[in-house]
Amino acid sequence: MKAMLLATALLSSTAAATENWSFTLTGANNYLFNGVSQTDKNPALQPGLNWDAGNGFYAGSWASNVDFGEGTNLEWDVYAGYYTELSNGLGIDAGFAQYTYHGMSESDKLNFPELYLKLAHSGFNLNLWYSYDYFGFGGGHYVIMLNKTIALNDNWSLLLGVDQSTSTDTDKYNWEGGSSFEHWQIMLQTQYAGLDIAFGYHDTSLKDRWGDAAILLTLSKTFSW
């Protein structure tokens, strides 16, 4: 969700140079991170604050409740980056994010940094994330995501997406004994009464319950000034 919703929020918020600050509050029936539940399939409340310098640079913070089953109950992230759009319509977004975790004395051992690069053109989004210390395990990890947004009419759009998460050192971090897994999604998106609404289906190639198929519903409200 985070990867998906944060990517969408960054691209939309940084594109409007007339807005200096925006606050988004999202409610979701599940918090999916590349298709893997971070809340044990329970609902999540996710506030986010973004500052846009008006020249392409931006920074912000995002948070969500989580449930890893060992006392960690809060994720709180910060990020900073730069967005620009070329004359051919190619949007480029590059930056750095720091994930932090809270709830018990050892939750901070899960903290990890991440670099990202996002390219957008003609409704397609190619997003890349990389961390050299994924969830504090010391192993490298990267995600490649391809999305396509299709306008159905003036009110509705369809988001189709697929991504692959890969660990570069399976001795440090692996996915059910393997180096990678796939996640795919199909989401209907619309706006109503000032709310951004998304509803759809997610699934992964993982067999563990954390990566089970899921129906996702998100409601978001953004305030700008």
Short mmCIF file of C-alpha atoms in Angstrom, two decimals:
data_model
loop_
_atom_site.label_atom_id
_atom_site.label_comp_id
_atom_site.label_asym_id
_atom_site.label_seq_id
_atom_site.Cartn_x
_atom_site.Cartn_y
_atom_site.Cartn_z
CA MET A 1 0.00 0.00 0.00
CA LYS A 2 2.07 1.58 0.87
CA ALA A 3 4.20 1.33 -2.21
CA MET A 4 1.17 1.84 -4.39
CA LEU A 5 -0.59 4.62 -2.49
CA LEU A 6 2.58 6.52 -1.68
CA ALA A 7 3.63 6.45 -5.31
CA THR A 8 0.26 7.83 -6.39
CA ALA A 9 0.24 10.47 -3.68
CA LEU A 10 3.74 11.69 -4.52
CA LEU A 11 3.09 11.99 -8.23
CA SER A 12 -0.19 13.84 -7.75
CA SER A 13 0.90 16.14 -4.96
CA THR A 14 4.20 17.20 -6.51
CA ALA A 15 2.63 17.93 -9.87
CA ALA A 16 0.71 20.92 -8.49
CA ALA A 17 3.26 23.68 -7.99
CA THR A 18 0.60 26.07 -6.63
CA GLU A 19 0.10 23.93 -3.53
CA ASN A 20 2.72 24.13 -0.81
CA TRP A 21 1.23 21.71 1.73
CA SER A 22 -1.22 18.82 1.57
CA PHE A 23 -2.55 16.45 4.20
CA THR A 24 -4.14 13.14 3.22
CA LEU A 25 -6.05 10.82 5.52
CA THR A 26 -6.69 7.31 4.21
CA GLY A 27 -8.80 4.54 5.67
CA ALA A 28 -8.35 1.00 4.35
CA ASN A 29 -9.81 -2.40 5.22
CA ASN A 30 -6.26 -3.83 4.97
CA TYR A 31 -2.73 -2.44 4.66
CA LEU A 32 -1.03 -4.22 1.78
CA PHE A 33 2.68 -3.68 1.15
CA ASN A 34 3.36 -5.18 -2.29
CA GLY A 35 0.43 -7.51 -1.65
CA VAL A 36 1.56 -8.61 1.83
CA SER A 37 -0.67 -7.61 4.76
CA GLN A 38 1.03 -5.42 7.35
CA THR A 39 -2.02 -5.40 9.67
CA ASP A 40 -2.82 -9.12 9.88
CA LYS A 41 -5.67 -8.42 7.41
CA ASN A 42 -7.23 -5.80 9.71
CA PRO A 43 -8.15 -2.17 8.87
CA ALA A 44 -5.62 0.66 8.77
CA LEU A 45 -5.73 4.41 9.29
CA GLN A 46 -3.01 6.23 7.35
CA PRO A 47 -2.27 9.97 7.65
CA GLY A 48 0.24 11.65 5.36
CA LEU A 49 1.69 15.18 5.20
CA ASN A 50 3.45 16.44 2.06
CA TRP A 51 5.35 19.69 1.40
CA ASP A 52 5.91 20.83 -2.18
CA ALA A 53 8.59 23.49 -2.72
CA GLY A 54 7.00 24.50 -6.04
CA ASN A 55 10.18 23.80 -8.01
CA GLY A 56 10.03 20.00 -8.10
CA PHE A 57 11.47 19.30 -4.66
CA TYR A 58 9.20 17.82 -2.01
CA ALA A 59 9.31 16.15 1.40
CA GLY A 60 6.82 14.58 3.74
CA SER A 61 5.83 11.97 6.26
CA TRP A 62 3.39 9.04 6.23
CA ALA A 63 2.17 6.69 8.97
CA SER A 64 -0.01 3.63 9.49
CA ASN A 65 -0.93 1.16 12.17
CA VAL A 66 0.64 -2.29 11.65
CA ASP A 67 0.46 -5.68 13.34
CA PHE A 68 3.48 -7.94 13.03
CA GLY A 69 2.40 -10.15 15.94
CA GLU A 70 5.33 -9.27 18.20
CA GLY A 71 4.36 -5.86 19.61
CA THR A 72 5.20 -3.55 16.71
CA ASN A 73 2.04 -1.54 16.02
CA LEU A 74 3.10 1.65 14.20
CA GLU A 75 4.96 2.42 11.00
CA TRP A 76 6.10 6.01 10.55
CA ASP A 77 8.01 7.01 7.42
CA VAL A 78 9.67 10.15 6.10
CA TYR A 79 10.67 10.88 2.50
CA ALA A 80 12.20 13.55 0.27
CA GLY A 81 12.62 13.74 -3.47
CA TYR A 82 12.43 15.61 -6.73
CA TYR A 83 9.77 15.46 -9.47
CA THR A 84 9.93 16.86 -12.99
CA GLU A 85 8.12 16.39 -16.29
CA LEU A 86 10.00 16.48 -19.59
CA SER A 87 8.70 18.11 -22.76
CA ASN A 88 7.76 14.69 -24.17
CA GLY A 89 5.40 14.10 -21.23
CA LEU A 90 7.67 11.75 -19.28
CA GLY A 91 7.34 12.29 -15.54
CA ILE A 92 10.38 11.47 -13.39
CA ASP A 93 10.23 11.14 -9.60
CA ALA A 94 13.34 10.20 -7.60
CA GLY A 95 13.92 10.25 -3.88
CA PHE A 96 14.75 8.66 -0.56
CA ALA A 97 12.46 7.21 2.14
CA GLN A 98 13.20 6.07 5.69
CA TYR A 99 10.84 3.48 7.21
CA THR A 100 10.64 3.40 11.02
CA TYR A 101 8.70 1.05 13.32
CA HIS A 102 7.43 1.52 16.86
CA GLY A 103 5.53 -0.24 19.64
CA MET A 104 8.15 -2.13 21.62
CA SER A 105 11.78 -1.61 22.60
CA GLU A 106 13.18 -3.63 19.68
CA SER A 107 10.81 -2.38 16.96
CA ASP A 108 13.47 0.00 15.66
CA LYS A 109 15.56 -2.99 14.55
CA LEU A 110 13.12 -3.22 11.62
CA ASN A 111 13.93 0.30 10.40
CA PHE A 112 15.34 0.53 6.89
CA PRO A 113 16.16 3.12 4.18
CA GLU A 114 14.96 3.00 0.59
CA LEU A 115 15.80 4.72 -2.71
CA TYR A 116 13.15 5.02 -5.41
CA LEU A 117 12.75 6.04 -9.05
CA LYS A 118 9.33 6.40 -10.69
CA LEU A 119 8.65 7.01 -14.39
CA ALA A 120 5.21 7.98 -15.70
CA HIS A 121 3.99 8.37 -19.29
CA SER A 122 0.63 7.99 -21.04
CA GLY A 123 -1.02 6.26 -18.09
CA PHE A 124 1.89 3.86 -17.54
CA ASN A 125 3.98 3.93 -14.36
CA LEU A 126 7.30 2.09 -13.99
CA ASN A 127 8.43 2.24 -10.35
CA LEU A 128 11.70 0.97 -8.84
CA TRP A 129 12.60 0.72 -5.14
CA TYR A 130 15.87 -0.44 -3.60
CA SER A 131 17.05 -0.97 -0.02
CA TYR A 132 20.46 -2.24 1.07
CA ASP A 133 19.18 -3.15 4.57
CA TYR A 134 15.63 -4.47 4.07
CA PHE A 135 13.69 -4.51 7.37
CA GLY A 136 17.03 -4.25 9.17
CA PHE A 137 18.22 -7.72 8.11
CA GLY A 138 21.29 -6.41 6.28
CA GLY A 139 20.32 -7.85 2.91
CA GLY A 140 19.60 -5.99 -0.32
CA HIS A 141 16.08 -5.87 -1.72
CA TYR A 142 14.43 -4.30 -4.76
CA VAL A 143 10.93 -4.01 -6.20
CA ILE A 144 10.01 -3.45 -9.85
CA MET A 145 6.39 -2.37 -10.45
CA LEU A 146 4.51 -1.69 -13.70
CA ASN A 147 1.05 -0.07 -13.57
CA LYS A 148 -1.39 1.08 -16.23
CA THR A 149 -4.30 3.41 -15.53
CA ILE A 150 -7.18 3.23 -18.01
CA ALA A 151 -9.90 5.91 -18.06
CA LEU A 152 -13.28 4.18 -18.31
CA ASN A 153 -15.36 7.37 -18.39
CA ASP A 154 -15.36 10.84 -16.81
CA ASN A 155 -15.76 9.40 -13.29
CA TRP A 156 -14.09 6.00 -13.23
CA SER A 157 -10.65 4.60 -14.04
CA LEU A 158 -9.15 1.12 -13.87
CA LEU A 159 -5.68 0.46 -12.41
CA LEU A 160 -3.88 -2.70 -13.52
CA GLY A 161 -0.57 -3.52 -11.83
CA VAL A 162 2.07 -6.18 -11.38
CA ASP A 163 5.30 -6.09 -9.38
CA GLN A 164 8.12 -8.38 -8.31
CA SER A 165 9.96 -8.19 -4.99
CA THR A 166 13.46 -9.69 -4.96
CA SER A 167 16.02 -10.22 -2.20
CA THR A 168 19.67 -10.16 -3.27
CA ASP A 169 20.86 -12.20 -0.28
CA THR A 170 18.48 -15.01 0.68
CA ASP A 171 20.60 -15.87 3.71
CA LYS A 172 19.59 -12.49 5.16
CA TYR A 173 16.02 -12.26 3.85
CA ASN A 174 13.99 -14.62 1.68
CA TRP A 175 10.42 -15.27 0.58
CA GLU A 176 9.31 -18.76 1.65
CA GLY A 177 12.82 -20.01 0.83
CA GLY A 178 13.04 -18.24 -2.52
CA SER A 179 14.58 -14.98 -3.64
CA SER A 180 11.43 -13.32 -5.03
CA PHE A 181 7.64 -13.28 -5.30
CA GLU A 182 5.07 -11.61 -7.58
CA HIS A 183 2.10 -9.43 -6.70
CA TRP A 184 -0.70 -8.28 -9.01
CA GLN A 185 -3.77 -6.08 -8.63
CA ILE A 186 -6.83 -4.69 -10.38
CA MET A 187 -8.45 -1.61 -8.83
CA LEU A 188 -11.43 0.58 -9.75
CA GLN A 189 -10.88 4.23 -8.86
CA THR A 190 -13.26 7.19 -8.60
CA GLN A 191 -14.00 10.38 -6.69
CA TYR A 192 -17.19 11.16 -4.81
CA ALA A 193 -18.02 14.05 -2.47
CA GLY A 194 -14.35 15.00 -2.25
CA LEU A 195 -13.20 11.46 -1.46
CA ASP A 196 -10.77 9.38 -3.52
CA ILE A 197 -12.18 5.84 -3.59
CA ALA A 198 -10.42 2.68 -4.76
CA PHE A 199 -11.77 -0.87 -4.69
CA GLY A 200 -10.34 -4.07 -6.12
CA TYR A 201 -8.48 -7.35 -5.92
CA HIS A 202 -4.88 -8.18 -4.92
CA ASP A 203 -3.03 -11.49 -4.95
CA THR A 204 0.53 -12.81 -4.74
CA SER A 205 2.52 -15.92 -5.61
CA LEU A 206 3.20 -16.51 -1.89
CA LYS A 207 1.56 -19.46 -0.13
CA ASP A 208 1.77 -18.02 3.39
CA ARG A 209 -1.39 -16.38 4.77
CA TRP A 210 0.31 -12.95 4.82
CA GLY A 211 0.27 -12.97 1.02
CA ASP A 212 -3.23 -14.39 0.54
CA ALA A 213 -5.63 -12.96 -2.04
CA ALA A 214 -7.35 -9.86 -0.69
CA ILE A 215 -10.17 -7.47 -1.52
CA LEU A 216 -8.95 -3.93 -0.84
CA LEU A 217 -11.07 -0.84 -0.23
CA THR A 218 -9.49 2.56 0.43
CA LEU A 219 -11.10 5.95 1.11
CA SER A 220 -8.90 9.06 1.07
CA LYS A 221 -9.49 12.75 1.70
CA THR A 222 -6.84 15.36 0.83
CA PHE A 223 -6.67 18.89 2.23
CA SER A 224 -4.37 21.38 0.48
CA TRP A 225 -3.20 24.87 1.37
#
